[in-house]
């Protein structure tokens, strides 16, 4: 006789559409356990230096394939897919998609959040402000003028792509981040698809007023973006519509959170002063500031943490965003061919006890928080004849940790309350060496949950709450965490950190610093 399948109770599905891969995961609403998942890596294209694109149709197809394969895996475990009661969506934020509402066809490849093509647009817009300051709009939207955010990408498309200009003039252009593109297609597309985003994703566009949680007239005027192309802003936890295709047809889609906000929810950071750091393609530290937005004075972003229900209050967060963390490992693998698989970096870096004085600043897309320098570029400093690839691999891991340290310093200054521990999640946290280096450089314990899928879990929480099968206060089992304690001296920590700061200065204002700079220098 076959074994009786475990009863997980009601299940909730979560689409986790990230920068480098798409996954569909199914969780138990009772125990928060992961029941099944399927993952598919995504292609990225780099048509010019600093440009990063993805194919919107490939993104959509990957989601539908992951749903289909996960349902097959559930059936193989003798679990009835009808036990899935709702679906949540979590997504790479800021990535910008424009499409034709009459044909459903994308008008241009998706411009990924990392993309740098809008650098000149940023400079022009900064010059347009009264104060000539990148933080001029911060009181309205919580964000600095940067290549990172969607309004800049949309403005670039309107200025440079004839198909987009024409579609806007003919009132058939739709804009959205990945959540909106997926939701519109999954709820019918040209046949009644719902053009909606949630407030966490909207807060990353530079077009939403951080207090009113609506598209802001002044911001739309500043960027000269018509409101007609923008989706409706809703909460992060409500029924938006029903899935119209695939094996889970007719299921409600009832949760949307940008990926970093989803991790905040998945980690259970529901109280003011709680924080989490997610290590993925980039690195993102979010700190719950409660129901009041704090405007940063130290290079952090003011963002929406979550709004779990139509009538629920908005919870705000401070965010420190690092453009390149896992992407640096991918660069070592794909561009430098130093490793065959991302997981190999730990083995390689462990071959040496330290970096041998090598420092790596992965400013491939400029520097994000706390510097916001579009013209910075990557550097490797401190090389000697003694330096080998193990030193460089270890320097890549240390770079991730140094960048987190800089953000944590800024967060402590903005909030006035020092963090006493750091909760972590994301694919890179499986690397024990990385986690130990992080604890050493922060001088606080780093806490890693046994279940690392907290981003997808956050989307499941939002979706489940909307249909009444998930209790927000129901916490995942925290008894199975791994804690990494600091193990180096203060002198060693500060010596390495000051060298890192020196390396960062070396990479600043690199772009555009050519013959003219030499002549002036």
Short mmCIF file of N, CA and C in Angstrom, two decimals, residues 203-283:
data_model
loop_
_atom_site.label_atom_id
_atom_site.label_comp_id
_atom_site.label_asym_id
_atom_site.label_seq_id
_atom_site.Cartn_x
_atom_site.Cartn_y
_atom_site.Cartn_z
N UNK A 203 4.90 52.48 -5.43
CA UNK A 203 5.81 53.37 -4.67
C UNK A 203 7.23 53.37 -5.25
N UNK A 204 7.49 52.52 -6.25
CA UNK A 204 8.82 52.44 -6.87
C UNK A 204 8.87 53.11 -8.24
N UNK A 205 7.80 53.81 -8.60
CA UNK A 205 7.75 54.41 -9.94
C UNK A 205 8.25 55.85 -9.96
N UNK A 206 8.20 56.56 -8.82
CA UNK A 206 8.41 58.01 -8.68
C UNK A 206 7.18 58.81 -9.09
N UNK A 207 6.06 58.13 -9.35
CA UNK A 207 4.85 58.82 -9.78
C UNK A 207 3.76 58.80 -8.71
N UNK A 208 3.96 57.98 -7.65
CA UNK A 208 2.95 57.89 -6.59
C UNK A 208 3.31 58.78 -5.42
N UNK A 209 2.31 59.49 -4.91
CA UNK A 209 2.51 60.30 -3.71
C UNK A 209 2.61 59.36 -2.51
N UNK A 210 3.69 59.47 -1.76
CA UNK A 210 3.99 58.52 -0.70
C UNK A 210 2.98 58.62 0.46
N UNK A 211 2.27 59.73 0.54
CA UNK A 211 1.29 59.88 1.63
C UNK A 211 -0.14 59.58 1.19
N UNK A 212 -0.53 60.08 0.00
CA UNK A 212 -1.92 59.86 -0.45
C UNK A 212 -2.11 58.48 -1.06
N UNK A 213 -1.03 57.82 -1.45
CA UNK A 213 -1.04 56.50 -2.11
C UNK A 213 -1.85 56.57 -3.41
N UNK A 214 -1.73 57.68 -4.11
CA UNK A 214 -2.36 57.87 -5.42
C UNK A 214 -1.32 58.43 -6.39
N UNK A 215 -1.59 58.27 -7.70
CA UNK A 215 -0.74 58.93 -8.69
C UNK A 215 -0.80 60.44 -8.43
N UNK A 216 0.36 61.07 -8.43
CA UNK A 216 0.45 62.47 -8.03
C UNK A 216 0.50 63.38 -9.26
N UNK A 217 -0.40 64.39 -9.29
CA UNK A 217 -0.47 65.29 -10.45
C UNK A 217 0.85 66.01 -10.70
N UNK A 218 1.47 66.47 -9.61
CA UNK A 218 2.72 67.23 -9.76
C UNK A 218 3.84 66.34 -10.32
N UNK A 219 3.92 65.11 -9.82
CA UNK A 219 4.95 64.19 -10.30
C UNK A 219 4.71 63.82 -11.77
N UNK A 220 3.45 63.54 -12.12
CA UNK A 220 3.14 63.19 -13.52
C UNK A 220 3.45 64.36 -14.45
N UNK A 221 3.18 65.59 -13.97
CA UNK A 221 3.51 66.78 -14.78
C UNK A 221 5.02 66.92 -14.95
N UNK A 222 5.75 66.69 -13.85
CA UNK A 222 7.22 66.83 -13.89
C UNK A 222 7.82 65.89 -14.95
N UNK A 223 7.35 64.63 -14.96
CA UNK A 223 7.89 63.65 -15.92
C UNK A 223 7.18 63.70 -17.27
N UNK A 224 6.10 64.50 -17.33
CA UNK A 224 5.26 64.61 -18.54
C UNK A 224 4.76 63.23 -18.98
N UNK A 225 4.23 62.51 -18.01
CA UNK A 225 3.67 61.18 -18.25
C UNK A 225 2.16 61.26 -18.07
N UNK A 226 1.37 60.87 -19.09
CA UNK A 226 -0.09 60.94 -18.95
C UNK A 226 -0.62 59.86 -18.01
N UNK A 227 -1.55 60.23 -17.14
CA UNK A 227 -2.11 59.26 -16.19
C UNK A 227 -2.86 58.14 -16.91
N UNK A 228 -3.27 58.40 -18.15
CA UNK A 228 -4.07 57.40 -18.89
C UNK A 228 -3.32 56.08 -19.10
N UNK A 229 -1.98 56.11 -19.06
CA UNK A 229 -1.22 54.86 -19.29
C UNK A 229 -1.01 54.08 -17.99
N UNK A 230 -1.33 54.69 -16.84
CA UNK A 230 -0.98 54.09 -15.55
C UNK A 230 -2.07 53.15 -15.04
N UNK A 231 -1.68 52.08 -14.34
CA UNK A 231 -2.68 51.17 -13.76
C UNK A 231 -3.33 51.78 -12.52
N UNK A 232 -4.44 51.19 -12.11
CA UNK A 232 -5.09 51.61 -10.86
C UNK A 232 -4.29 51.07 -9.68
N UNK A 233 -4.13 51.90 -8.63
CA UNK A 233 -3.38 51.46 -7.44
C UNK A 233 -4.35 50.85 -6.44
N UNK A 234 -4.04 49.62 -5.98
CA UNK A 234 -4.86 48.95 -4.97
C UNK A 234 -3.97 48.51 -3.80
N UNK A 235 -4.59 47.92 -2.79
CA UNK A 235 -3.83 47.40 -1.64
C UNK A 235 -3.07 46.14 -2.06
N UNK A 236 -2.26 45.61 -1.14
CA UNK A 236 -1.44 44.43 -1.44
C UNK A 236 -2.19 43.12 -1.19
N UNK A 237 -3.38 43.22 -0.61
CA UNK A 237 -4.11 42.00 -0.22
C UNK A 237 -5.60 42.20 -0.44
N UNK A 238 -6.07 41.83 -1.63
CA UNK A 238 -7.50 41.87 -1.97
C UNK A 238 -7.68 41.06 -3.25
N UNK A 239 -8.89 40.66 -3.55
CA UNK A 239 -9.14 39.90 -4.78
C UNK A 239 -9.18 40.89 -5.95
N UNK A 240 -8.21 40.76 -6.86
CA UNK A 240 -8.14 41.66 -8.02
C UNK A 240 -8.94 41.10 -9.19
N UNK A 241 -8.95 39.78 -9.31
CA UNK A 241 -9.64 39.13 -10.42
C UNK A 241 -9.36 37.64 -10.39
N UNK A 242 -9.81 36.94 -11.43
CA UNK A 242 -9.63 35.48 -11.47
C UNK A 242 -8.74 35.08 -12.64
N UNK A 243 -7.97 34.02 -12.41
CA UNK A 243 -7.10 33.46 -13.44
C UNK A 243 -7.97 32.90 -14.57
N UNK A 244 -7.64 33.26 -15.80
CA UNK A 244 -8.49 32.84 -16.93
C UNK A 244 -7.86 31.75 -17.79
N UNK A 245 -6.69 31.23 -17.39
CA UNK A 245 -6.03 30.24 -18.24
C UNK A 245 -5.22 29.25 -17.39
N UNK A 246 -4.91 28.10 -18.00
CA UNK A 246 -4.05 27.11 -17.34
C UNK A 246 -4.82 26.20 -16.39
N UNK A 247 -4.09 25.30 -15.72
CA UNK A 247 -4.72 24.28 -14.87
C UNK A 247 -5.40 24.85 -13.62
N UNK A 248 -5.09 26.08 -13.25
CA UNK A 248 -5.70 26.68 -12.05
C UNK A 248 -6.72 27.76 -12.43
N UNK A 249 -7.29 27.63 -13.64
CA UNK A 249 -8.29 28.58 -14.14
C UNK A 249 -9.38 28.82 -13.08
N UNK A 250 -9.83 30.07 -12.99
CA UNK A 250 -10.90 30.51 -12.07
C UNK A 250 -10.45 30.74 -10.63
N UNK A 251 -9.17 30.50 -10.32
CA UNK A 251 -8.70 30.80 -8.96
C UNK A 251 -8.56 32.31 -8.79
N UNK A 252 -8.89 32.85 -7.60
CA UNK A 252 -8.68 34.28 -7.39
C UNK A 252 -7.19 34.63 -7.27
N UNK A 253 -6.83 35.76 -7.88
CA UNK A 253 -5.49 36.34 -7.66
C UNK A 253 -5.71 37.43 -6.62
N UNK A 254 -5.13 37.25 -5.43
CA UNK A 254 -5.58 38.08 -4.30
C UNK A 254 -4.44 38.68 -3.47
N UNK A 255 -3.23 38.67 -4.00
CA UNK A 255 -2.12 39.31 -3.29
C UNK A 255 -1.07 39.77 -4.28
N UNK A 256 -0.57 41.00 -4.11
CA UNK A 256 0.56 41.49 -4.91
C UNK A 256 1.48 42.28 -3.98
N UNK A 257 2.76 41.93 -4.01
CA UNK A 257 3.78 42.68 -3.27
C UNK A 257 5.06 42.70 -4.10
N UNK A 258 5.72 43.85 -4.20
CA UNK A 258 7.05 43.88 -4.77
C UNK A 258 7.94 42.92 -4.00
N UNK A 259 8.96 42.35 -4.64
CA UNK A 259 9.69 41.23 -4.02
C UNK A 259 10.28 41.57 -2.65
N UNK A 260 10.83 42.77 -2.50
CA UNK A 260 11.48 43.07 -1.21
C UNK A 260 10.45 43.28 -0.10
N UNK A 261 9.31 43.87 -0.46
CA UNK A 261 8.23 44.02 0.52
C UNK A 261 7.64 42.65 0.88
N UNK A 262 7.57 41.76 -0.10
CA UNK A 262 7.07 40.40 0.16
C UNK A 262 7.96 39.69 1.18
N UNK A 263 9.28 39.90 1.06
CA UNK A 263 10.20 39.28 2.02
C UNK A 263 10.01 39.86 3.42
N UNK A 264 9.70 41.16 3.50
CA UNK A 264 9.42 41.80 4.79
C UNK A 264 8.23 41.12 5.47
N UNK A 265 7.17 40.87 4.67
CA UNK A 265 5.97 40.18 5.18
C UNK A 265 6.29 38.72 5.50
N UNK A 266 7.02 38.06 4.58
CA UNK A 266 7.36 36.64 4.77
C UNK A 266 8.23 36.41 5.99
N UNK A 267 9.05 37.39 6.35
CA UNK A 267 9.90 37.29 7.55
C UNK A 267 9.13 37.68 8.81
N UNK A 268 7.85 38.08 8.65
CA UNK A 268 7.04 38.45 9.82
C UNK A 268 7.47 39.76 10.46
N UNK A 269 8.01 40.70 9.65
CA UNK A 269 8.46 41.99 10.19
C UNK A 269 7.26 42.95 10.30
N UNK A 270 6.31 42.61 11.18
CA UNK A 270 5.07 43.37 11.29
C UNK A 270 5.14 44.47 12.34
N UNK A 271 6.27 44.55 13.06
CA UNK A 271 6.37 45.57 14.11
C UNK A 271 7.40 46.61 13.73
N UNK A 272 7.13 47.85 14.15
CA UNK A 272 8.07 48.94 13.90
C UNK A 272 9.44 48.57 14.47
N UNK A 273 10.51 48.84 13.69
CA UNK A 273 11.86 48.54 14.17
C UNK A 273 12.38 47.18 13.73
N UNK A 274 11.51 46.34 13.10
CA UNK A 274 11.98 45.05 12.60
C UNK A 274 12.52 45.23 11.18
N UNK A 275 13.55 44.46 10.83
CA UNK A 275 14.18 44.62 9.51
C UNK A 275 14.61 43.28 8.94
N UNK A 276 14.75 43.26 7.61
CA UNK A 276 15.27 42.05 6.94
C UNK A 276 16.16 42.48 5.80
N UNK A 277 17.10 41.60 5.44
CA UNK A 277 17.97 41.84 4.29
C UNK A 277 17.85 40.66 3.34
N UNK A 278 17.52 40.95 2.09
CA UNK A 278 17.38 39.89 1.08
C UNK A 278 18.58 39.93 0.14
N UNK A 279 19.21 38.77 -0.04
CA UNK A 279 20.40 38.65 -0.89
C UNK A 279 19.99 37.92 -2.16
N UNK A 280 19.76 38.69 -3.24
CA UNK A 280 19.40 38.10 -4.53
C UNK A 280 20.32 38.66 -5.60
N UNK A 281 19.74 39.03 -6.75
CA UNK A 281 20.52 39.69 -7.81
C UNK A 281 21.16 40.95 -7.24
N UNK A 282 20.33 41.72 -6.53
CA UNK A 282 20.81 42.85 -5.73
C UNK A 282 20.63 42.50 -4.27
N UNK A 283 20.83 43.48 -3.41
CA UNK A 283 20.71 43.26 -1.96
C UNK A 283 19.82 44.37 -1.41
#
